[in-house]
XYZ file of C-alpha atoms in Angstrom:
730
model
C 61.887 169.983 161.648
C 65.326 170.115 160.035
C 67.794 168.659 162.624
C 70.448 171.234 161.548
C 68.220 173.962 163.009
C 67.754 172.302 166.414
C 70.613 174.213 168.213
C 69.367 177.533 166.744
C 65.741 176.848 167.757
C 66.810 175.830 171.272
C 68.484 179.246 171.676
C 65.507 181.094 170.116
C 63.028 179.364 172.470
C 65.151 180.403 175.472
C 65.662 184.048 174.463
C 62.583 184.859 172.375
C 59.756 182.392 173.146
C 57.184 184.096 170.871
C 59.348 183.906 167.734
C 57.792 182.395 164.577
C 59.924 179.259 164.152
C 58.154 178.259 160.912
C 59.164 181.568 159.293
C 62.790 181.072 160.418
C 62.806 177.510 159.016
C 61.418 178.776 155.688
C 64.179 181.447 155.531
C 66.801 178.746 156.195
C 65.401 176.500 153.449
C 65.463 179.342 150.887
C 69.020 180.354 151.865
C 70.260 176.725 151.843
C 68.711 176.150 148.389
C 70.273 179.259 146.825
C 73.712 178.771 148.449
C 73.695 175.007 147.675
C 76.700 175.055 145.290
C 78.816 177.550 147.218
C 81.678 176.824 149.590
C 83.537 179.029 152.093
C 87.346 179.443 152.020
C 87.502 176.763 154.747
C 85.781 174.261 152.430
C 82.568 174.204 154.513
C 79.196 174.615 152.754
C 78.394 178.358 152.519
C 75.110 178.018 154.446
C 77.133 177.404 157.636
C 77.981 181.137 157.683
C 74.400 182.603 157.618
C 73.371 179.916 160.131
C 76.219 180.891 162.487
C 75.314 184.609 162.151
C 71.668 183.823 162.985
C 72.793 181.777 166.032
C 74.913 184.700 167.333
C 71.863 186.974 166.963
C 69.571 184.441 168.645
C 71.910 184.443 171.671
C 71.429 188.241 171.823
C 67.647 187.735 171.963
C 66.806 189.477 168.667
C 63.396 189.075 167.002
C 62.419 186.564 164.283
C 62.556 189.169 161.472
C 66.220 189.880 162.302
C 66.995 186.128 162.380
C 65.361 185.617 158.955
C 67.303 188.569 157.523
C 70.520 187.092 158.989
C 69.875 183.738 157.286
C 69.148 185.490 153.973
C 71.706 188.330 154.234
C 74.032 187.026 151.483
C 71.439 185.569 149.079
C 70.703 188.755 147.104
C 74.396 189.600 146.727
C 75.841 186.133 146.083
C 73.059 184.159 144.343
C 70.442 184.567 141.608
C 67.735 185.238 144.227
C 66.516 188.829 143.646
C 65.439 191.422 146.204
C 61.954 191.547 144.660
C 61.568 187.773 145.053
C 62.731 188.051 148.669
C 60.237 190.865 149.397
C 57.475 188.748 147.814
C 58.392 185.684 149.909
C 59.130 187.360 153.259
C 57.623 190.858 153.240
C 58.996 194.407 153.141
C 60.586 194.520 156.611
C 62.869 191.505 156.076
C 63.505 192.702 152.492
C 64.637 196.134 153.762
C 66.953 194.563 156.344
C 68.610 192.311 153.727
C 68.852 195.250 151.312
C 70.517 197.381 154.045
C 73.124 194.704 154.805
C 73.729 194.070 151.064
C 74.372 197.767 150.437
C 77.025 197.761 153.159
C 78.770 194.765 151.595
C 78.616 196.066 148.014
C 81.255 198.768 148.486
C 84.683 197.175 148.526
C 86.859 198.221 151.468
C 89.752 200.423 150.403
C 90.786 203.674 152.100
C 88.310 206.060 150.478
C 85.853 203.229 149.872
C 86.039 202.239 153.529
C 85.022 205.723 154.591
C 82.185 205.669 152.053
C 81.060 202.251 153.340
C 80.948 203.507 156.911
C 78.959 206.517 155.740
C 76.410 204.197 154.058
C 76.346 202.114 157.212
C 75.406 205.199 159.219
C 72.531 206.012 156.844
C 71.303 202.402 156.943
C 71.624 202.311 160.750
C 69.558 205.452 161.126
C 66.714 203.818 159.195
C 66.776 200.555 161.121
C 69.404 199.762 163.748
C 68.976 196.011 163.130
C 71.003 196.387 159.902
C 74.070 197.156 161.994
C 73.325 194.386 164.507
C 73.288 191.848 161.636
C 76.498 193.371 160.230
C 78.248 193.087 163.622
C 77.229 189.418 163.981
C 78.387 188.802 160.386
C 81.777 190.378 161.168
C 82.081 188.372 164.413
C 81.634 185.037 162.610
C 84.047 186.145 159.860
C 86.637 187.017 162.532
C 86.193 183.602 164.156
C 86.955 181.911 160.805
C 89.574 184.436 159.595
C 92.479 181.960 159.596
C 91.512 180.718 156.120
C 92.127 184.124 154.492
C 95.510 185.389 153.149
C 97.590 187.394 155.628
C 97.050 190.883 154.120
C 93.259 190.311 154.126
C 93.382 189.142 157.759
C 95.263 192.284 158.810
C 92.984 194.625 156.868
C 89.798 193.078 158.297
C 91.254 192.997 161.822
C 92.203 196.683 161.677
C 88.693 197.599 160.476
C 87.301 195.500 163.308
C 89.421 197.221 165.947
C 88.890 200.755 164.610
C 85.271 200.632 163.444
C 83.230 197.540 164.316
C 84.274 196.927 167.950
C 83.757 200.628 168.885
C 80.363 200.583 167.104
C 79.394 197.521 169.159
C 80.482 199.448 172.274
C 78.467 202.506 171.189
C 75.395 200.295 170.859
C 76.102 198.747 174.271
C 76.745 195.261 172.820
C 79.661 194.397 175.087
C 79.732 190.622 174.546
C 80.220 191.238 170.808
C 82.693 194.087 171.421
C 84.967 192.041 173.713
C 85.152 189.041 171.409
C 85.760 191.216 168.319
C 88.573 193.059 170.139
C 90.324 189.909 171.364
C 90.082 188.187 167.951
C 91.395 191.265 166.104
C 94.131 191.854 168.705
C 95.350 188.243 168.377
C 95.351 188.559 164.566
C 97.104 191.955 164.345
C 99.572 191.652 167.221
C 99.978 187.908 167.890
C 103.214 188.371 169.862
C 101.786 191.057 172.167
C 98.623 188.946 172.605
C 100.619 185.819 173.498
C 102.789 187.753 175.974
C 99.726 189.121 177.815
C 98.098 185.649 177.754
C 101.303 184.171 179.230
C 101.479 186.824 181.969
C 97.764 186.314 182.781
C 98.049 182.522 183.043
C 101.138 182.759 185.301
C 99.232 184.874 187.837
C 95.786 183.299 187.513
C 95.904 180.750 190.421
C 96.998 183.298 193.087
C 94.491 185.858 191.813
C 91.596 183.366 191.723
C 92.086 182.501 195.425
C 91.890 186.193 196.367
C 88.840 186.676 194.122
C 87.046 183.761 195.794
C 87.705 185.228 199.255
C 86.222 188.621 198.215
C 83.147 186.995 196.603
C 82.439 184.958 199.765
C 82.662 188.043 202.007
C 80.424 190.187 199.764
C 77.858 187.357 199.411
C 77.806 186.811 203.200
C 77.258 190.538 203.909
C 74.405 190.777 201.390
C 72.738 187.623 202.819
C 72.836 189.144 206.309
C 71.274 192.356 204.935
C 68.545 190.165 203.333
C 69.411 191.356 199.787
C 69.033 188.653 197.124
C 72.110 188.887 194.927
C 74.343 186.972 192.536
C 78.028 187.837 193.119
C 80.648 186.796 190.562
C 84.067 187.779 189.228
C 84.298 189.824 186.037
C 86.063 188.108 183.135
C 89.341 189.671 182.000
C 89.714 190.319 178.286
C 93.266 190.459 176.954
C 92.665 193.512 174.762
C 91.041 195.435 177.610
C 94.050 194.646 179.869
C 96.332 195.993 177.114
C 94.136 199.085 176.584
C 94.206 199.858 180.312
C 98.006 199.621 180.291
C 97.982 202.313 177.577
C 95.200 204.525 178.972
C 96.256 204.511 182.624
C 99.974 204.338 181.865
C 100.557 201.663 184.484
C 102.290 198.305 184.536
C 100.568 194.979 183.877
C 100.717 193.874 187.532
C 98.868 196.966 188.780
C 95.991 196.361 186.370
C 95.833 192.611 186.543
C 95.933 192.509 190.345
C 92.951 194.871 190.483
C 90.099 192.483 191.229
C 86.718 193.094 189.565
C 83.419 191.898 191.098
C 79.904 192.111 189.663
C 76.849 192.142 191.941
C 73.434 191.440 190.310
C 70.288 192.271 192.347
C 66.528 192.380 191.742
C 65.693 196.101 191.907
C 67.179 199.608 191.721
C 66.529 200.019 195.469
C 68.601 196.877 196.115
C 71.495 198.370 194.066
C 71.842 201.273 196.504
C 71.256 199.017 199.540
C 74.025 196.661 198.329
C 76.350 199.655 197.846
C 75.761 200.750 201.462
C 76.396 197.217 202.750
C 79.700 196.937 200.853
C 80.873 200.404 201.983
C 80.058 199.428 205.579
C 82.657 196.618 205.380
C 85.386 198.225 203.245
C 86.432 201.858 202.824
C 85.629 203.295 199.388
C 88.402 204.975 197.375
C 87.517 208.690 197.082
C 86.627 209.852 193.569
C 86.073 206.321 192.235
C 82.282 206.135 192.789
C 80.125 206.608 189.664
C 76.334 206.477 189.501
C 75.391 205.394 185.979
C 71.896 204.417 187.165
C 70.826 208.017 187.774
C 72.841 209.197 184.734
C 73.117 206.348 182.183
C 75.975 206.285 179.661
C 75.466 207.175 175.984
C 74.846 203.504 175.123
C 72.081 202.966 177.724
C 74.540 201.320 180.151
C 73.433 201.499 183.791
C 75.360 200.407 186.909
C 76.822 201.671 190.160
C 80.640 201.617 190.066
C 82.773 201.810 193.196
C 86.329 200.881 194.188
C 87.024 199.815 197.779
C 90.181 198.839 199.684
C 89.566 195.119 200.183
C 91.420 192.342 202.015
C 95.231 192.719 202.347
C 94.811 196.396 201.422
C 94.239 195.513 197.741
C 91.754 197.569 195.681
C 88.538 195.833 194.541
C 86.369 197.246 191.718
C 82.629 196.560 192.039
C 79.766 196.953 189.564
C 76.283 196.760 191.069
C 73.277 196.454 188.748
C 69.890 194.764 188.294
C 69.500 191.663 186.085
C 67.731 193.759 183.428
C 70.578 196.304 183.476
C 73.068 193.448 183.158
C 71.263 192.041 180.132
C 71.327 195.455 178.525
C 75.017 195.978 179.418
C 75.870 192.693 177.675
C 73.578 192.927 174.635
C 72.889 196.673 174.327
C 70.509 197.675 171.542
C 69.810 194.022 170.795
C 68.372 193.661 174.317
C 65.605 196.107 173.402
C 63.575 193.332 171.806
C 63.497 191.586 175.148
C 62.698 194.704 177.175
C 60.455 196.591 174.746
C 58.338 198.030 177.495
C 61.288 200.058 178.819
C 61.627 203.739 177.939
C 63.617 204.473 174.798
C 63.110 201.029 173.288
C 62.523 200.772 169.561
C 58.966 200.518 168.383
C 57.567 197.373 166.757
C 59.530 198.040 163.569
C 62.819 198.259 165.483
C 63.268 201.902 164.470
C 64.614 204.219 167.098
C 61.975 206.514 168.542
C 62.707 210.238 168.588
C 64.106 211.275 171.961
C 65.409 207.795 172.730
C 68.914 206.891 173.869
C 70.121 206.583 170.295
C 70.450 210.348 169.790
C 74.067 209.626 168.878
C 72.890 208.062 165.599
C 71.009 211.199 164.651
C 74.089 213.303 165.447
C 76.110 210.991 163.189
C 73.589 211.413 160.393
C 73.948 215.206 160.671
C 77.736 214.868 160.488
C 77.716 212.773 157.359
C 75.479 215.356 155.648
C 77.798 218.198 156.709
C 81.134 216.561 155.864
C 81.876 216.323 152.158
C 85.165 214.427 152.525
C 84.487 210.767 153.426
C 87.996 210.397 154.910
C 87.369 213.285 157.293
C 84.017 211.805 158.283
C 85.684 208.471 159.017
C 88.353 210.184 161.156
C 85.639 211.989 163.135
C 83.743 208.750 163.602
C 86.866 206.879 164.738
C 87.637 209.594 167.254
C 84.044 209.785 168.455
C 83.918 206.013 168.912
C 87.141 205.823 170.870
C 86.642 208.322 173.712
C 84.904 208.286 177.090
C 82.376 210.992 177.863
C 81.675 213.735 180.415
C 78.198 215.122 181.055
C 77.710 218.872 181.445
C 74.650 221.101 181.805
C 73.389 224.141 179.920
C 72.190 227.048 182.130
C 68.633 225.670 181.642
C 69.607 222.226 182.974
C 69.782 220.324 179.665
C 72.436 217.549 179.719
C 75.051 217.556 176.929
C 77.494 214.652 176.500
C 81.014 215.612 175.378
C 84.277 213.669 174.926
C 86.495 213.391 177.995
C 88.817 216.410 178.197
C 86.348 218.618 176.277
C 86.501 222.419 176.618
C 83.933 225.250 176.549
C 84.593 225.529 172.776
C 83.446 221.889 172.310
C 80.372 222.719 174.375
C 79.638 225.816 172.227
C 79.768 223.771 168.990
C 77.605 221.041 170.571
C 74.913 223.682 171.259
C 75.030 225.165 167.722
C 77.590 225.798 164.974
C 77.016 229.580 165.087
C 77.433 229.612 168.892
C 80.780 227.872 168.337
C 81.972 230.257 165.613
C 81.031 233.344 167.681
C 82.261 232.046 171.058
C 84.497 234.588 172.851
C 84.318 233.497 176.496
C 82.782 231.049 178.975
C 81.561 230.788 182.519
C 81.732 227.389 184.259
C 79.786 226.960 187.523
C 79.441 230.755 187.690
C 83.178 231.515 187.278
C 84.902 232.913 184.183
C 87.380 230.400 182.750
C 89.817 230.283 179.781
C 88.386 228.650 176.636
C 90.940 225.808 176.827
C 89.801 224.717 180.354
C 88.785 221.073 180.704
C 85.165 220.454 181.644
C 84.262 217.927 184.353
C 81.165 215.809 184.990
C 78.269 217.927 186.264
C 79.701 221.344 185.281
C 77.193 224.027 184.252
C 78.508 225.948 181.231
C 77.454 229.327 179.877
C 78.915 230.691 176.604
C 79.447 234.367 175.677
C 79.179 235.148 171.963
C 80.350 238.074 169.827
C 77.839 240.251 167.976
C 80.438 241.268 165.362
C 79.598 240.146 161.774
C 83.299 239.238 161.281
C 83.417 236.934 164.312
C 84.969 233.544 163.653
C 86.928 230.731 165.299
C 90.626 230.919 166.154
C 93.093 228.507 164.528
C 94.544 227.892 168.011
C 91.310 226.163 169.018
C 92.339 223.133 166.939
C 95.124 222.527 169.482
C 92.712 221.842 172.343
C 89.207 220.935 171.070
C 88.324 217.280 171.652
C 85.036 216.657 169.799
C 84.888 215.645 166.143
C 82.063 218.106 165.565
C 84.058 221.134 166.818
C 87.176 220.065 164.903
C 85.214 219.622 161.666
C 83.425 222.957 161.973
C 86.643 224.889 162.695
C 88.452 223.195 159.797
C 85.549 223.907 157.438
C 85.727 227.576 158.407
C 89.439 227.821 157.630
C 89.426 225.684 154.483
C 87.405 228.477 152.861
C 90.415 230.786 153.209
C 93.021 230.974 150.456
C 94.867 227.691 149.949
C 98.080 229.511 148.983
C 98.416 230.934 152.492
C 98.167 227.449 153.939
C 100.743 226.076 151.466
C 103.248 228.808 152.361
C 102.641 228.338 156.104
C 103.078 224.572 155.759
C 106.283 224.856 153.742
C 107.708 227.277 156.281
C 106.692 225.051 159.246
C 108.399 221.991 157.693
C 111.543 224.041 156.930
C 111.587 225.357 160.498
C 111.251 221.833 161.955
C 114.161 220.629 159.804
C 116.424 223.541 160.731
C 115.669 222.886 164.394
C 117.043 219.346 164.010
C 119.971 220.548 161.875
C 118.891 218.435 158.895
C 120.001 219.108 155.282
C 117.074 221.154 153.963
C 117.966 221.010 150.253
C 118.355 217.269 150.149
C 115.141 216.474 152.037
C 112.800 219.009 150.486
C 113.620 218.248 146.875
C 113.387 215.012 144.960
C 111.096 212.031 145.135
C 111.148 211.510 148.925
C 108.669 214.304 149.692
C 106.308 213.297 146.861
C 106.423 209.647 147.967
C 105.641 210.700 151.541
C 102.729 212.888 150.339
C 101.286 209.869 148.506
C 101.818 207.594 151.537
C 99.817 210.073 153.617
C 97.099 210.045 150.906
C 97.709 213.549 149.554
C 97.665 213.907 145.732
C 100.810 216.072 145.578
C 103.398 217.956 147.652
C 101.315 221.181 147.617
C 98.414 219.310 149.231
C 100.822 218.055 151.929
C 102.066 221.620 152.594
C 98.457 222.852 152.749
C 97.561 220.087 155.223
C 100.442 221.159 157.489
C 99.468 224.820 157.119
C 95.857 224.048 158.057
C 96.917 222.047 161.096
C 95.660 218.677 159.777
C 99.098 217.152 160.316
C 102.052 218.390 162.391
C 105.218 219.604 160.617
C 107.324 217.636 163.128
C 105.440 214.452 162.207
C 106.104 215.052 158.472
C 109.833 215.563 159.138
C 110.044 212.395 161.263
C 108.303 210.324 158.564
C 110.517 211.880 155.872
C 113.706 211.071 157.769
C 112.475 207.532 158.516
C 111.575 206.972 154.839
C 115.169 207.599 153.724
C 116.733 205.489 156.438
C 116.985 207.592 159.587
C 118.864 210.733 160.625
C 122.267 209.296 159.754
C 121.217 208.578 156.181
C 119.870 212.110 155.896
C 123.179 213.584 157.018
C 125.778 211.369 155.368
C 126.565 210.299 151.850
C 125.240 206.765 151.295
C 128.471 205.387 150.019
C 130.244 206.480 153.161
C 127.658 205.415 155.689
C 130.117 203.058 157.290
C 131.947 202.578 160.540
C 135.614 201.578 160.817
C 136.046 198.460 162.893
C 138.876 200.326 164.662
C 136.681 200.882 167.732
C 137.336 202.406 171.138
C 140.925 203.319 170.389
C 142.166 199.791 169.792
C 144.639 199.409 166.958
C 143.787 196.735 164.454
C 145.586 195.195 161.549
C 144.093 195.370 158.089
C 142.498 192.009 158.701
C 140.721 193.198 161.878
C 137.503 193.675 159.926
C 137.484 189.958 159.165
C 137.005 190.670 155.444
C 139.438 190.431 152.520
C 138.829 192.619 149.436
C 139.676 191.202 145.976
C 141.959 188.650 147.637
C 144.324 191.416 148.846
C 144.739 191.496 152.651
C 146.429 194.940 152.511
C 143.346 196.830 151.303
C 141.753 198.891 154.102
C 138.260 197.416 154.639
C 135.441 198.851 156.757
C 132.144 197.209 157.743
C 129.293 199.545 156.910
C 127.231 201.062 159.679
C 123.941 201.020 157.769
C 123.591 197.203 157.811
C 126.317 195.879 160.230
C 127.322 192.685 158.368
C 128.672 189.694 160.327
C 130.263 186.418 159.113
C 127.639 184.268 157.420
C 125.946 187.236 155.693
C 126.251 187.674 151.935
C 128.414 190.775 151.398
C 129.211 193.339 148.701
C 132.286 195.655 148.605
C 132.208 199.269 147.402
C 135.275 201.452 146.812
C 134.739 204.804 148.595
C 136.623 208.033 147.939
C 139.700 207.959 150.181
C 138.202 205.627 152.808
C 139.061 202.170 151.547
C 136.409 199.552 150.786
C 133.015 199.782 152.481
C 131.358 196.366 153.034
C 127.546 196.040 152.935
C 125.164 193.114 153.421
C 123.762 191.815 150.142
C 120.215 192.672 151.243
C 121.132 196.199 152.469
C 118.726 198.851 151.176
C 121.652 200.986 149.992
C 123.130 198.257 147.747
C 120.632 198.969 144.933
C 121.948 202.530 144.659
C 125.582 201.357 144.840
C 124.968 199.003 141.884
C 124.383 202.029 139.656
C 128.212 202.454 139.770
C 129.415 198.932 138.886
C 133.021 200.103 138.302
C 133.324 200.846 142.062
C 132.040 197.417 143.195
C 134.707 194.973 144.354
C 134.591 191.311 145.353
C 134.930 190.717 149.098
C 134.978 187.569 151.251
C 134.928 186.744 154.955
C 138.233 185.897 156.618
C 137.680 186.428 160.358
C 140.654 186.058 162.696
C 140.720 185.586 166.484
C 140.906 189.331 167.102
C 138.032 190.236 164.703
C 135.156 191.972 166.449
C 131.833 192.628 164.738
C 129.079 195.114 165.348
C 125.586 193.672 165.816
C 122.381 195.682 166.161
C 119.271 194.131 167.692
C 115.785 195.466 168.292
C 113.776 194.480 171.374
C 109.994 195.010 171.413
C 108.196 194.700 174.743
C 105.109 195.748 176.660
C 106.414 198.684 178.663
C 106.881 198.330 182.429
C 109.145 199.686 185.192
C 112.730 198.309 185.216
C 112.356 196.856 181.701
C 115.521 198.526 180.378
C 117.621 197.452 183.357
C 116.416 193.832 182.937
C 117.375 193.833 179.238
C 120.819 195.406 179.800
C 121.532 193.025 182.702
C 120.604 190.035 180.502
C 122.885 191.293 177.712
C 125.727 191.748 180.220
C 125.131 188.199 181.521
C 125.625 187.036 177.924
C 129.066 188.767 177.931
C 128.388 191.229 175.125
C 129.906 194.703 175.137
C 127.061 197.257 174.621
C 128.237 200.276 172.603
C 124.949 202.180 172.255
C 121.302 201.864 173.268
C 118.174 203.819 172.425
C 114.660 203.375 173.812
C 111.378 204.806 172.569
C 107.949 204.087 174.034
C 104.969 204.479 171.736
C 101.523 205.639 172.818
C 100.313 202.034 172.750
C 102.665 201.017 175.614
C 105.174 199.260 173.374
C 108.807 199.937 174.282
C 111.152 199.573 171.298
C 114.831 199.349 172.327
C 117.781 199.196 169.943
C 121.149 197.915 171.167
C 124.441 197.921 169.297
C 127.171 195.718 170.707
C 130.494 194.112 169.819
C 130.680 190.387 169.334
C 133.560 188.093 168.465
C 131.654 184.974 167.455
C 128.429 185.666 165.514
C 127.154 182.160 166.368
C 126.664 183.452 169.916
C 123.883 185.773 168.667
C 121.193 183.048 168.824
C 121.811 182.534 172.564
C 121.665 186.296 173.165
C 118.303 186.631 171.364
C 116.854 183.640 173.245
C 117.911 185.064 176.619
C 116.367 188.477 175.880
C 113.123 186.875 174.620
C 112.611 185.154 177.993
C 112.368 188.512 179.865
C 108.849 189.264 181.123
C 106.984 191.579 178.742
C 109.333 191.036 175.753
C 107.293 189.739 172.822
C 109.850 190.066 170.005
C 113.609 190.438 169.561
C 115.520 190.300 166.287
C 118.629 191.525 164.504
C 118.215 194.750 162.529
C 120.173 196.091 159.573
C 121.406 199.303 161.113
C 123.392 200.143 164.166
C 122.848 203.808 163.892
C 119.330 204.113 162.526
């Protein structure tokens, strides 16, 4: 046997003892022969990649056909080996798997192409789910070796991984793959946020581990006394999941990280419930935090009992109780089916999903991709559908329907049938009439009333509250049939209204290149398409206005003439001599000089002078975005040089980016005060992903002091980046 294959075969023997090792070795030999002259970006022989993908799949316990297809998955695309030859050598099943994976790789990832690729992936998945399992393992190994790619490629692949591949792994229940993909992509896309969370985790780890050990010992002791055989262990913390919980639950890092997670593995379903009773006998459960996913499994076949109890020292402890088989399936998802084929809903011998199995979601996806003509819209629906939790509700006849969390009776109506959705006029939940925008909860029984009128149709207002991709798509399809002109007019009016509300100059913003450039950035072919999108509710008018203002340099730039976007250094009522700005224009100290507000230059920066109308000389940094436009009037440019005196004071603007938490702003302002800087203005915005972005403008006499200020702010807990920005007022 080839010694290179020994680690792979050791794994295969442990996870899939009946696998045909000779077939796997033959697949390796063919792949190694055809890839013999190829190298990866890292310089390693190319065959190391298919071998690594096959090893990942072997750890999941997949069958020998999948392992052969993994070893051969790049041969047809990258070598002279044809699909017909492969089918002749290895049979139709392995040939179809390789063909499925090749088709996914053939379409290059761009925006529209990406959506089309995902659509093809869905079709391939529906034929044989193993195509996707190979693709996920392929992506995982590529993410592990991503450092050899150029930066833009790394970011693009990482974003795809976070938005598409990790959620798909979650949908298929493959949590080990999902967690690693998320952490690798998170570290690649947001290295500073990742490092900050890693630093905060490592600082608290020793204290937390002691507490965890105490809880494990108590739970193990109780279960031994109750004569329940169990393995009790702590749950690993994944950095991306900590970050996601900070966003989803809107709580600080400490509250999430201090929440201890325990996993209890037992032999049978009966033992799961017995263990739950034993644990609740010792510690009080937190009301509303018990979930029985054994009686009602999740969409991805996940089964467990979840409970939260008040443990030692009054600290909450999260527990998951499950059998060993459930644990295997929770870790490996669909891939675990090959190990537990006898269980209900497992694929048949070909690996295809049986009708009525747990993979109904795939069939729903297949229906979507047939219904949705626009690949971008399909991709949006898929992204949304992958990212949400679910609630389970009942039809009046007792059929269970899974809907996104926060779903309404309208979502339920569209889940039953498109026509039921279109004609929906009212709903009864648990026997009581409710408004159509009511949120449905787990276990609700929903009954829909429909209109008999031939003109019945959805309301545009429904788009404001529906949660499911299916309902959103169906409502949009209905309205896109109406006249486009109406939508364009409505959109134009909505944007104008949003601008007037903010008191922005309508003429300047709605004419010229800015609006067309924004339309193209948002992937609309022209301005009319952008107006129509606003009119149809695809994008909010307020969002368009914000992006428009940001694209031309903030509200100040929108309101003021560029040449005069400057701030006199005569601040806070203090009189200054002409030299107070610390700049001399054309060698003449008597010329009135002002440091511009749009880029706040300080000594050491390259500077350019511009003669303004009646306001002296405005001084900009050489790299200021406005300088390009100023250069179109060379006769008004003037030579300027630094000449700071003891009484010169300069404006500096810095931006602080941090993981949001209580008292963050007070910590930053206190640190700035400790550094003896005089804060003139501060603004804070917190994005939906729990990142607080603060901008501070302050006066400073000696610009060399700035390095110490930045270093001090960077050391604050949660701050992952701080830097000088070119704009005090933006």
